[in-house]
CSV table of C-alpha atoms in Angstrom, one decimal:
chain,number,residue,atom,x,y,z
A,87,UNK,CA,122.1,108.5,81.0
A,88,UNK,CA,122.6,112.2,79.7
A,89,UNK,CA,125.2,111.0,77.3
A,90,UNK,CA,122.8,108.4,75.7
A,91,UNK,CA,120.1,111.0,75.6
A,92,UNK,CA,122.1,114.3,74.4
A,93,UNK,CA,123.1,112.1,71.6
A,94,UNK,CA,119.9,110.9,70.6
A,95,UNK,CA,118.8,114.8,70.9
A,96,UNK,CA,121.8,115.8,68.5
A,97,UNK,CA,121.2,112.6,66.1
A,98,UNK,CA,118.0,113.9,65.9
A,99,UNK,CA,118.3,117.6,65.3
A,100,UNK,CA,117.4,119.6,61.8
A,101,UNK,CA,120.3,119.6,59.5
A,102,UNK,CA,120.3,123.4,59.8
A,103,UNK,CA,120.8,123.0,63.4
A,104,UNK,CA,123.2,120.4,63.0
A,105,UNK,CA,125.7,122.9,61.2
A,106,UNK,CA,125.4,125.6,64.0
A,107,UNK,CA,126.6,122.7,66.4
A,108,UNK,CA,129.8,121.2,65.5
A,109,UNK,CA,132.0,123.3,68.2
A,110,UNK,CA,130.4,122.3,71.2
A,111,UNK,CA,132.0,119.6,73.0
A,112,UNK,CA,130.5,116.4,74.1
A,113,UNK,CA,128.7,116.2,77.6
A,114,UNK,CA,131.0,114.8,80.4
A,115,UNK,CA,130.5,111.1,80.8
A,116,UNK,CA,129.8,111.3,84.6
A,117,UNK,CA,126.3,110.3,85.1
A,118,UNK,CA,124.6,106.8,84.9
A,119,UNK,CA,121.0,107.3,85.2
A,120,UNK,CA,118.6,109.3,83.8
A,121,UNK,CA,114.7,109.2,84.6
A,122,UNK,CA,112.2,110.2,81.6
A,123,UNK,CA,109.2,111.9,83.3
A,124,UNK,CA,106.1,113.0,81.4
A,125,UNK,CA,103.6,111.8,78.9
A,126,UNK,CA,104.3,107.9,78.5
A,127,UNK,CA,103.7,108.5,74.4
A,128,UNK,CA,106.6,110.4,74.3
A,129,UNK,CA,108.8,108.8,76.2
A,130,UNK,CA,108.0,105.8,75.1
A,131,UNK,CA,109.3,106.9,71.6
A,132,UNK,CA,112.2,108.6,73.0
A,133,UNK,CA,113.3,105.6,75.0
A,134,UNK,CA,113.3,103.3,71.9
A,135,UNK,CA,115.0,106.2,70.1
A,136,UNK,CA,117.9,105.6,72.9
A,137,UNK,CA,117.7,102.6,71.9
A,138,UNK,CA,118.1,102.3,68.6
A,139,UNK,CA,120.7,105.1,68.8
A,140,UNK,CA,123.3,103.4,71.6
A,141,UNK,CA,122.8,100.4,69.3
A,142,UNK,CA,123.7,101.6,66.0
A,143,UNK,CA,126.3,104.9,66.7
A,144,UNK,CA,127.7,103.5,70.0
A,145,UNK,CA,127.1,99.7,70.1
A,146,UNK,CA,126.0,99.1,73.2
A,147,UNK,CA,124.0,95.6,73.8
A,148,UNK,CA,120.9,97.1,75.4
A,149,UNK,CA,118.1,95.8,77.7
A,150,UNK,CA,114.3,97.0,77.1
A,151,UNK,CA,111.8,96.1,80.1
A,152,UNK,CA,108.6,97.2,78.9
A,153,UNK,CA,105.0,95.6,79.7
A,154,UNK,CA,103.2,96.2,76.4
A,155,UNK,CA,105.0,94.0,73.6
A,156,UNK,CA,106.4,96.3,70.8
A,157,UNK,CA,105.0,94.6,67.6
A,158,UNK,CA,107.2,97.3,65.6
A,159,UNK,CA,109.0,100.3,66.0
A,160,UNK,CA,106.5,103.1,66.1
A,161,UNK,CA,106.9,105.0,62.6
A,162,UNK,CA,108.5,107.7,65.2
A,163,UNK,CA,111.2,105.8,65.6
A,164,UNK,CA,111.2,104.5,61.9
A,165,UNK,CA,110.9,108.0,60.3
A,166,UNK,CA,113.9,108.7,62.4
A,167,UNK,CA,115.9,105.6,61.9
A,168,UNK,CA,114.8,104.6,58.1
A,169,UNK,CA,118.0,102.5,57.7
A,170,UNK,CA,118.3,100.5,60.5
A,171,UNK,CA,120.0,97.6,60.2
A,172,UNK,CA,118.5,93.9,61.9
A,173,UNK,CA,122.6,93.6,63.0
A,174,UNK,CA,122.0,96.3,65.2
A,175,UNK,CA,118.5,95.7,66.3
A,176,UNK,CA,119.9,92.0,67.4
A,177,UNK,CA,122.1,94.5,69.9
A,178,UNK,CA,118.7,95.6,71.7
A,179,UNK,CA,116.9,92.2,73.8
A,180,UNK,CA,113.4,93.1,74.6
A,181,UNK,CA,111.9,91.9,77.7
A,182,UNK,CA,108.1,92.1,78.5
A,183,UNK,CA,107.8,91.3,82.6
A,184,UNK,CA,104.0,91.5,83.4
A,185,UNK,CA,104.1,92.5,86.9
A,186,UNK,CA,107.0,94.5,88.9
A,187,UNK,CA,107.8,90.9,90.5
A,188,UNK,CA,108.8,89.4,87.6
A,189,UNK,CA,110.8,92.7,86.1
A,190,UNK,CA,113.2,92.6,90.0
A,191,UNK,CA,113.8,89.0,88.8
A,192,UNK,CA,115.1,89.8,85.7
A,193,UNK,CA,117.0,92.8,86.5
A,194,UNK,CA,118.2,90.6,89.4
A,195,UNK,CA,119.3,88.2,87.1
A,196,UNK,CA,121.4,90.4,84.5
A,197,UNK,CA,124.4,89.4,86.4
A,198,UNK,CA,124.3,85.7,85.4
A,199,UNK,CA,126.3,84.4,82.9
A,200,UNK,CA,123.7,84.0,80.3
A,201,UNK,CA,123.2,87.5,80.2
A,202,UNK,CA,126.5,88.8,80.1
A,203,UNK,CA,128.3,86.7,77.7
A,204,UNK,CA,129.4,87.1,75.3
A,205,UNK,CA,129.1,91.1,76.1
A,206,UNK,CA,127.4,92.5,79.2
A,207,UNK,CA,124.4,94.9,78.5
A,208,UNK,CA,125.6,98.4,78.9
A,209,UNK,CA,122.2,100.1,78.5
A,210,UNK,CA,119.1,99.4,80.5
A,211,UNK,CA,116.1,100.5,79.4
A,212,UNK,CA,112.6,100.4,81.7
A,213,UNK,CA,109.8,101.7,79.8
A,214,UNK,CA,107.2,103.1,82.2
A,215,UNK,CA,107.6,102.4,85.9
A,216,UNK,CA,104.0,103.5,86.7
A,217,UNK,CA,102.8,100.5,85.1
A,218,UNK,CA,104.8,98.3,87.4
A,219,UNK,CA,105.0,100.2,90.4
A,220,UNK,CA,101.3,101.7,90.9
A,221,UNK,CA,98.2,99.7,92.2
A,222,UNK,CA,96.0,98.7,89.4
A,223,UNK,CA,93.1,101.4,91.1
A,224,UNK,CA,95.6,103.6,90.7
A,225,UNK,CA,94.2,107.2,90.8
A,226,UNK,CA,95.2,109.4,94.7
A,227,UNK,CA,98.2,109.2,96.0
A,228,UNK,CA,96.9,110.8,98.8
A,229,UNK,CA,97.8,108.9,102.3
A,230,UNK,CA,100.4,107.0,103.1
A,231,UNK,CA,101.4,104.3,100.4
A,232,UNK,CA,104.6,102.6,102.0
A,233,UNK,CA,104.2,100.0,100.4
A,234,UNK,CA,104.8,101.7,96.8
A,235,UNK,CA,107.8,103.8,98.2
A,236,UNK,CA,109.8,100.9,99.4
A,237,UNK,CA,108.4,99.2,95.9
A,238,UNK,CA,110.1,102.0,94.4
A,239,UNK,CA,113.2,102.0,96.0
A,240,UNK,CA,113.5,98.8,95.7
A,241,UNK,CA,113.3,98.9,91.8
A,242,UNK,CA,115.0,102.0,91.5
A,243,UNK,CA,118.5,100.6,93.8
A,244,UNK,CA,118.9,97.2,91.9
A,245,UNK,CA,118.7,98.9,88.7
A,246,UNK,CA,121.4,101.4,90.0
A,247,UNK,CA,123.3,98.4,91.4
A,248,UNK,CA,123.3,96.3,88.6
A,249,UNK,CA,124.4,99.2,86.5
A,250,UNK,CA,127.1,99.2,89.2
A,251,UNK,CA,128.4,95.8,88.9
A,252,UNK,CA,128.0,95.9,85.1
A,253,UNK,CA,130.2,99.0,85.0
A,254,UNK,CA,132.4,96.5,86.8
A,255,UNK,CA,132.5,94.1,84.5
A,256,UNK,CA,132.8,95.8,81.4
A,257,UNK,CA,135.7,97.6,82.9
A,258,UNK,CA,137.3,94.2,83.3
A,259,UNK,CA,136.7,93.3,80.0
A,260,UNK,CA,138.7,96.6,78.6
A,261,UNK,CA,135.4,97.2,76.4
A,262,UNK,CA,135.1,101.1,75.4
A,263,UNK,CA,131.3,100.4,76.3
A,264,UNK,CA,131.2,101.1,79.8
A,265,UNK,CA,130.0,102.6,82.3
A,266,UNK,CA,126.8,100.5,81.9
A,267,UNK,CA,123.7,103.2,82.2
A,268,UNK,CA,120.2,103.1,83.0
A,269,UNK,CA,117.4,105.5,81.2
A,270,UNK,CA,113.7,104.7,82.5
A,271,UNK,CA,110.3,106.5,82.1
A,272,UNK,CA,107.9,107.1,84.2
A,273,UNK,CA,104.6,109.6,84.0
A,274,UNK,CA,103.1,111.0,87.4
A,275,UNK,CA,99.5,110.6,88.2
A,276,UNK,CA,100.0,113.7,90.3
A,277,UNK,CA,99.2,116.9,88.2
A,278,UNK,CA,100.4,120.0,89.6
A,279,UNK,CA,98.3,122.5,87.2
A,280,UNK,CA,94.9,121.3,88.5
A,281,UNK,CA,93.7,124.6,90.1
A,282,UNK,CA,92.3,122.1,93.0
A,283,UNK,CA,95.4,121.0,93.8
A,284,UNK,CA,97.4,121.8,96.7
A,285,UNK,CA,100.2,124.2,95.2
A,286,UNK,CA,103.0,121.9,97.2
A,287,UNK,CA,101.4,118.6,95.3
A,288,UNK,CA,104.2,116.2,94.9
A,289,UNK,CA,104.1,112.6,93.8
A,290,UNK,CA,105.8,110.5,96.6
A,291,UNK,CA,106.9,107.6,94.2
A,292,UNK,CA,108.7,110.3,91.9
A,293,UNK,CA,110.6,111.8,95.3
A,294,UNK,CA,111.6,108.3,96.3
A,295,UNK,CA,113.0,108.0,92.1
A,296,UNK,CA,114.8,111.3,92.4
A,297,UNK,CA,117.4,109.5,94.9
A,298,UNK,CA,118.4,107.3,93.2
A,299,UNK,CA,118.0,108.8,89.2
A,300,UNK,CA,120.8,111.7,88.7
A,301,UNK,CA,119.2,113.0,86.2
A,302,UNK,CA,115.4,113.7,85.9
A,303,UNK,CA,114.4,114.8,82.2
A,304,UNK,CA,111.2,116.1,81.9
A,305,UNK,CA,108.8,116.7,78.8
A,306,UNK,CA,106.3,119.3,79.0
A,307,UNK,CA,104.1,120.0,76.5
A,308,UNK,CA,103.8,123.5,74.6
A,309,UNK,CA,100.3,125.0,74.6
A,310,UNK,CA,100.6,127.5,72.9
A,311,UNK,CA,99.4,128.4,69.2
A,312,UNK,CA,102.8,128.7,67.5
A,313,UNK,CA,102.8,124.5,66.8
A,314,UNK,CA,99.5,124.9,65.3
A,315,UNK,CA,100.2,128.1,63.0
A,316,UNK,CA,103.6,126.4,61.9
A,317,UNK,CA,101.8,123.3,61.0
A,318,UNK,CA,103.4,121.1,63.7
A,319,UNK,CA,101.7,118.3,65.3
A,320,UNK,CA,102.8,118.8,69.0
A,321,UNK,CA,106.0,120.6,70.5
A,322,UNK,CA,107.5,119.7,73.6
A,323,UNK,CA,110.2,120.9,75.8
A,324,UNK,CA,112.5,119.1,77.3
A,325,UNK,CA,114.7,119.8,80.4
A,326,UNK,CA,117.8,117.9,81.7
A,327,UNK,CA,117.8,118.7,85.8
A,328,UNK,CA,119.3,116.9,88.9
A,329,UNK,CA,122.3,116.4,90.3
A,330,UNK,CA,123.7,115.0,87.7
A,331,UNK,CA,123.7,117.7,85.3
A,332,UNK,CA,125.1,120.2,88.4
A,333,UNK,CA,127.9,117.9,89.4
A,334,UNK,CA,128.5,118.0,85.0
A,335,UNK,CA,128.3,121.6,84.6
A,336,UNK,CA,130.3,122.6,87.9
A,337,UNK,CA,133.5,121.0,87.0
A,338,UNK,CA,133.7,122.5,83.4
A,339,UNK,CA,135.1,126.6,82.7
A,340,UNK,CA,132.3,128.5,81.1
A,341,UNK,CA,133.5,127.6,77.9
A,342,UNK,CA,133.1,123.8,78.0
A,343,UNK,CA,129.3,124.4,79.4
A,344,UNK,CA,127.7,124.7,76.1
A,345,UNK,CA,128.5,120.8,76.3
A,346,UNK,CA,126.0,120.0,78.5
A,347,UNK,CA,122.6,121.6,77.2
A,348,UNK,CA,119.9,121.3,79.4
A,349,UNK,CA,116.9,122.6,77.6
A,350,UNK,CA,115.8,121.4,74.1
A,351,UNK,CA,113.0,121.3,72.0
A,352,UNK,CA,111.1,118.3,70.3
A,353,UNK,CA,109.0,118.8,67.6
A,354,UNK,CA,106.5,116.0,65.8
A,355,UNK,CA,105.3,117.0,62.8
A,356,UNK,CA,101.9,115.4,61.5
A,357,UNK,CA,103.7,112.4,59.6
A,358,UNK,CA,105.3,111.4,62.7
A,359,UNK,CA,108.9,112.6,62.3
A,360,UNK,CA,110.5,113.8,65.3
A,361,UNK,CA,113.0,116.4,65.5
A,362,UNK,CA,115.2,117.7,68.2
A,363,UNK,CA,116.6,121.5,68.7
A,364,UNK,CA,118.9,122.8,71.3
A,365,UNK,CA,117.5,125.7,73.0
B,273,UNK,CA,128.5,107.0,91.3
B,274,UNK,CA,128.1,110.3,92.6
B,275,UNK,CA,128.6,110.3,96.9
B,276,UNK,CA,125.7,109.2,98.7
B,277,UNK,CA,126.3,110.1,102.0
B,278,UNK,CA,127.1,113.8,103.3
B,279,UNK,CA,130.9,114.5,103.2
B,280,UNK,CA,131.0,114.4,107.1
B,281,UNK,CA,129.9,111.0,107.5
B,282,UNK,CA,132.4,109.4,104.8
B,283,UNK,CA,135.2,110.9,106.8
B,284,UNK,CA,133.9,109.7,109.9
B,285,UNK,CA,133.8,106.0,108.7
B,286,UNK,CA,137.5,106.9,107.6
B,287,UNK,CA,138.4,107.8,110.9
B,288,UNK,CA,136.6,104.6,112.4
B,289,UNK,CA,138.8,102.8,109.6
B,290,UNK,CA,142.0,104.0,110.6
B,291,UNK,CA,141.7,103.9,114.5
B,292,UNK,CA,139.8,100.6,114.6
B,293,UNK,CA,143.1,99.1,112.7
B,294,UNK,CA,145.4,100.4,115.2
B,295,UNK,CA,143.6,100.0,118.6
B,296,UNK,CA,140.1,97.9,117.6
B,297,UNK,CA,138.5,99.8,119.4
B,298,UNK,CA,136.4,102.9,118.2
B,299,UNK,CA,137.1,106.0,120.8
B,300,UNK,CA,133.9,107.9,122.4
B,301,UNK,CA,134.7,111.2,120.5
B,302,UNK,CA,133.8,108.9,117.4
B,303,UNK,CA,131.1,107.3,119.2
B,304,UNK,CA,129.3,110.8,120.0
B,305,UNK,CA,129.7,112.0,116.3
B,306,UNK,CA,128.6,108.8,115.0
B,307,UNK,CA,125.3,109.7,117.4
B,308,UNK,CA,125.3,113.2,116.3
B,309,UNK,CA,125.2,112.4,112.3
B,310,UNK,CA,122.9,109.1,112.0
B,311,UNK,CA,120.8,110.2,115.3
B,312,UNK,CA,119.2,106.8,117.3
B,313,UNK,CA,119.9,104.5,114.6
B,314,UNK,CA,123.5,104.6,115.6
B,315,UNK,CA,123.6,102.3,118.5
B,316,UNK,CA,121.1,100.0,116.8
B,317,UNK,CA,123.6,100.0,114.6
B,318,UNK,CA,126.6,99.4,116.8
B,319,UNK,CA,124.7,96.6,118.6
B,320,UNK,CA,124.4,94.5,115.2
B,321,UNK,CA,127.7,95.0,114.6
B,322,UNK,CA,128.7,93.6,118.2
B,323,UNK,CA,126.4,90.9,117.2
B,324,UNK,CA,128.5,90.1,113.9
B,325,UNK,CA,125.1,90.4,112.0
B,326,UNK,CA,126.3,91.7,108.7
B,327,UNK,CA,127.8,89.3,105.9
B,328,UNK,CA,128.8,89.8,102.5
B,329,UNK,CA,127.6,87.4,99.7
B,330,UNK,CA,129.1,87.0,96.8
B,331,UNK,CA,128.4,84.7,93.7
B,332,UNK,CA,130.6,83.3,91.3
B,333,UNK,CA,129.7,86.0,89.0
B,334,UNK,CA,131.5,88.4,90.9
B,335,UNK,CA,128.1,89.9,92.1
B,336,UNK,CA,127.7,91.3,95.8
B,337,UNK,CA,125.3,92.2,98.4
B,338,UNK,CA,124.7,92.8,102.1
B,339,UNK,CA,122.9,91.0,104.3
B,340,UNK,CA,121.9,91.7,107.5
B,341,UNK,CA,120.4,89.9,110.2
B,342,UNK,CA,117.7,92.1,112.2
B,343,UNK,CA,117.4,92.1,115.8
B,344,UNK,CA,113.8,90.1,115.4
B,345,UNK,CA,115.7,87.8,113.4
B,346,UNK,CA,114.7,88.9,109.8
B,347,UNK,CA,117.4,89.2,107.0
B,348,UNK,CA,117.4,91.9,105.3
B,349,UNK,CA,119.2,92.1,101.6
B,350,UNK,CA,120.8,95.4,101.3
B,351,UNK,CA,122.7,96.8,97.9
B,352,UNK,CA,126.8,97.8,97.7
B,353,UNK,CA,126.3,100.6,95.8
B,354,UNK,CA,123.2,102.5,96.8
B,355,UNK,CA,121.3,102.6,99.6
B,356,UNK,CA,118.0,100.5,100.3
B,357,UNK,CA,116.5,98.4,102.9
B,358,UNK,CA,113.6,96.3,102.7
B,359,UNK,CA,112.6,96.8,106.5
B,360,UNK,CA,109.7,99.6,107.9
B,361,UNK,CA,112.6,101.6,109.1
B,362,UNK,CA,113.9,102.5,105.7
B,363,UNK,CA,110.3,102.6,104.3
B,364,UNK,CA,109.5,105.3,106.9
B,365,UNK,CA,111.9,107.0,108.5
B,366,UNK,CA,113.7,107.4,105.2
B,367,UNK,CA,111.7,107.7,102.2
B,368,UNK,CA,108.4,108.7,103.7
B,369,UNK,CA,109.8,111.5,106.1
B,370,UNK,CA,113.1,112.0,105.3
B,371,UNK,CA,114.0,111.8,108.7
B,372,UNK,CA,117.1,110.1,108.9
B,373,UNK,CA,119.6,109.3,105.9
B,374,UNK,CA,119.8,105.5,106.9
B,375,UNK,CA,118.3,102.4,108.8
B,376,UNK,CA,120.4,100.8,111.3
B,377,UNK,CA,121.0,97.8,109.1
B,378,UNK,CA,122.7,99.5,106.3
B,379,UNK,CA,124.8,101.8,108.8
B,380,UNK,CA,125.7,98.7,110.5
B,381,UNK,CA,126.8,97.6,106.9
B,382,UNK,CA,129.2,100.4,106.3
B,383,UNK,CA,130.4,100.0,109.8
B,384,UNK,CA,131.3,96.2,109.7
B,385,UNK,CA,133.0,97.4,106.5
B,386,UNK,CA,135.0,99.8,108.2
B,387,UNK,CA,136.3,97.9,111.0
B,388,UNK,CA,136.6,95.0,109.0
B,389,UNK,CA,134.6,92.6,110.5
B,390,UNK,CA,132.3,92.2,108.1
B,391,UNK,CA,131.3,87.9,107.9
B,392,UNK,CA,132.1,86.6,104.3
B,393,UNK,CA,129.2,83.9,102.5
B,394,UNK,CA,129.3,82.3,99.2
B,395,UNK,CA,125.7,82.2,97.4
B,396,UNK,CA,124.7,80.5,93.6
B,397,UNK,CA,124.1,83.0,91.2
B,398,UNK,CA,120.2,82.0,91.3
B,399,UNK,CA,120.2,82.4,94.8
B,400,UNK,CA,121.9,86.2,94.3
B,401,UNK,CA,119.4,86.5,92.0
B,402,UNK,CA,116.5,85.7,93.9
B,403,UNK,CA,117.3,87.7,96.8
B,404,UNK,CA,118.4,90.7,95.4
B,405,UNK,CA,114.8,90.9,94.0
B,406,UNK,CA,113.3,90.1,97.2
B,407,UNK,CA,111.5,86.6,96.3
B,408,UNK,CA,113.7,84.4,99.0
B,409,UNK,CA,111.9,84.5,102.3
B,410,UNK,CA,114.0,86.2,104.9
């Protein structure tokens, strides 16, 4: 959900930056699904960062699906969020389904009364798909894997369905939660910058999420020596893309575009603090 | 959520709305165009609708989904909202190739909805639950 996101991105900005970005407006609350794609460290962090974030500034009750059990919030997420209360982490229900059966029954199952009283979830969070939707050997996804695509589609529509019906719900319920989003992660095995790959290399699970995800948002890492000589740990860019963001930016004069920024910048320095810039 | 289907095919099941309430009957210009946009699929998908194949479940919860039966006999769970299928079809004809925007079930599903004749079914909520994530055998 670019709204979820864009605000994480502006919670987290320098305070500098902060000052330079009170007139632009708010992102249009059109779009319901967002897919994280890149390294799964990252993501990982900025997932629970949406988390945290729609919990304490917005509220939200939010779902996590992850596979690996989060002991504790990475010191990322710590540095970022020192004074985060338990009220609000109560807000966020983590769920840790081992195999991708067992996370289509409990997405399946959000609709049940036990999870949407007293409030229905109106963030859900799935923390790398690969891990649930590739074969353990993993590796080529050369040949025909049907199997995976309908896997992924699968996933991918009851997620955007229950976000659907929750929407619904919440709507009912007059709450100034809604719509209900979904944000998940998910890293490709396929890597384009191999020089022994073919130059049209695509990764047929991550075409089958782009019809269903609005919005991709992709992390790519900065190479270059500029982290290094300004003592940075690692930089990153990040790009908001997808039909989402066009549908956002087509219905707003130029003015009101500024509202939607599509590129920004992470930075980790070494003690783990993350920081967000606009670009 | 954003449109799913081209432009041309939500007015066509508007059309097939509006003249199936006034003559319940769907006219052959409609016929051909519903050909022309879904391709072969179409009168697959025509025949399960004669064959009053799609019903709607619903669950005390308010929850909803499609279900439709196949002409082998399968059902096939499909969503409200967004479109999937679990049937070869939709695995690949649409997601492998690209080939065709839809399987005939879930254009029979927006048909039936059209004309109205879609069969009504009430489920649990752990029944919903079970085969929206595909762990009730068909």
């Amino acid at each position: 959900m670019t709204d979820v996101l864009t605000l994480v991105f502006r919670t987290f900005m320098s305070q500098t930056d902060l000052k330079t970005d009170l007139t632009a407006s708010p992102p249009p609350q059109t779009t319901c699904s967002a897919l994280v794609v890149g390294d799964h460290g990252v993501s990982s962090s900025v997932l629970l960062l949406a988390a945290v974030t729609a919990a304490s500034q917005l509220g939200m009750k939010v779902m996590f699906f992850t596979q690996s059990q989060i002991q504790s919030l990475p010191a990322s997420v710590q540095k970022c969020a020192p004074s985060l209360s338990p009220e609000c982490l109560k807000k966020i229900k983590f769920s840790y389904p081992r195999t991708v059966e067992e996370l289509l029954q409990q997405i399946a199952s959000l609709h049940e009364s036990t999870n949407t009283s007293p409030t229905p979830p109106s963030l859900i969070i799935v923390d790398r798909l690969e891990s649930f939707l590739c074969g353990p050997g993993g590796g080529s996804h050369s040949g025909f894997h049907p199997g995976e695509q309908s896997c992924a589609a699968h996933l991918s529509a009851l997620l955007c369905d229950t976000a659907a019906f929750l929407t619904q719900i919440l709507e009912q319920r007059s709450t100034s939660s809604g719509p209900c989003r979904v944000i998940a992660s998910f890293q490709s095995e396929v890597n384009t910058g191999q020089v022994s790959a073919e130059p049209s290399a695509t990764d047929p699970i991550l075409d089958v999420l782009d019809r269903y995800f609005q919005v991709r948002c992709t992390l790519d890492r900065d190479r270059g020596y500029e982290a290094a000589a300004a003592g940075l740990q690692q930089v990153w860019h990040i790009y908001l893309s997808g039909r989402g963001i066009t549908d956002g930016s087509c219905t707003k004069d130029c003015e009101d575009r500024t509202g939607v920024a599509q590129e920004w910048q992470l930075m980790i320095f070494p003690n783990d603090l993350m920081e967000f810039k606009m670009v | 959520m954003p449109s799913l289907l081209p432009a041309v095919a939500e007015q066509l099941f508007r059309d097939i709305q509006k003249i199936y309430q006034e003559t319940s009957q769907i006219p052959d210009d409609l016929l051909i165009a519903l050909k022309f946009v879904f391709g072969p699929c179409a009168l697959q998908a025509l025949d399960l609708v004669d064959q009053h194949s799609v019903t709607c479940l619903s669950s005390p919860s308010g929850r909803k989904a499609f279900q439709v039966m196949g002409g082998s006999g399968r059902l096939y769970t499909c969503f409200l909202s967004c479109h999937y299928c679990p049937c070869p079809a939709f695995a690949y004809t649409v997601l492998r190739r690209n080939e065709g925007l839809l399987c005939k079930h879930i254009l029979a599903a927006y048909l039936c909805q059209a004309m109205g004749v879609t069969q009504q079914e009430s489920v649990s909520d752990q029944q919903m639950s079970m085969l929206l994530s595909g762990t009730t055998a068909p």
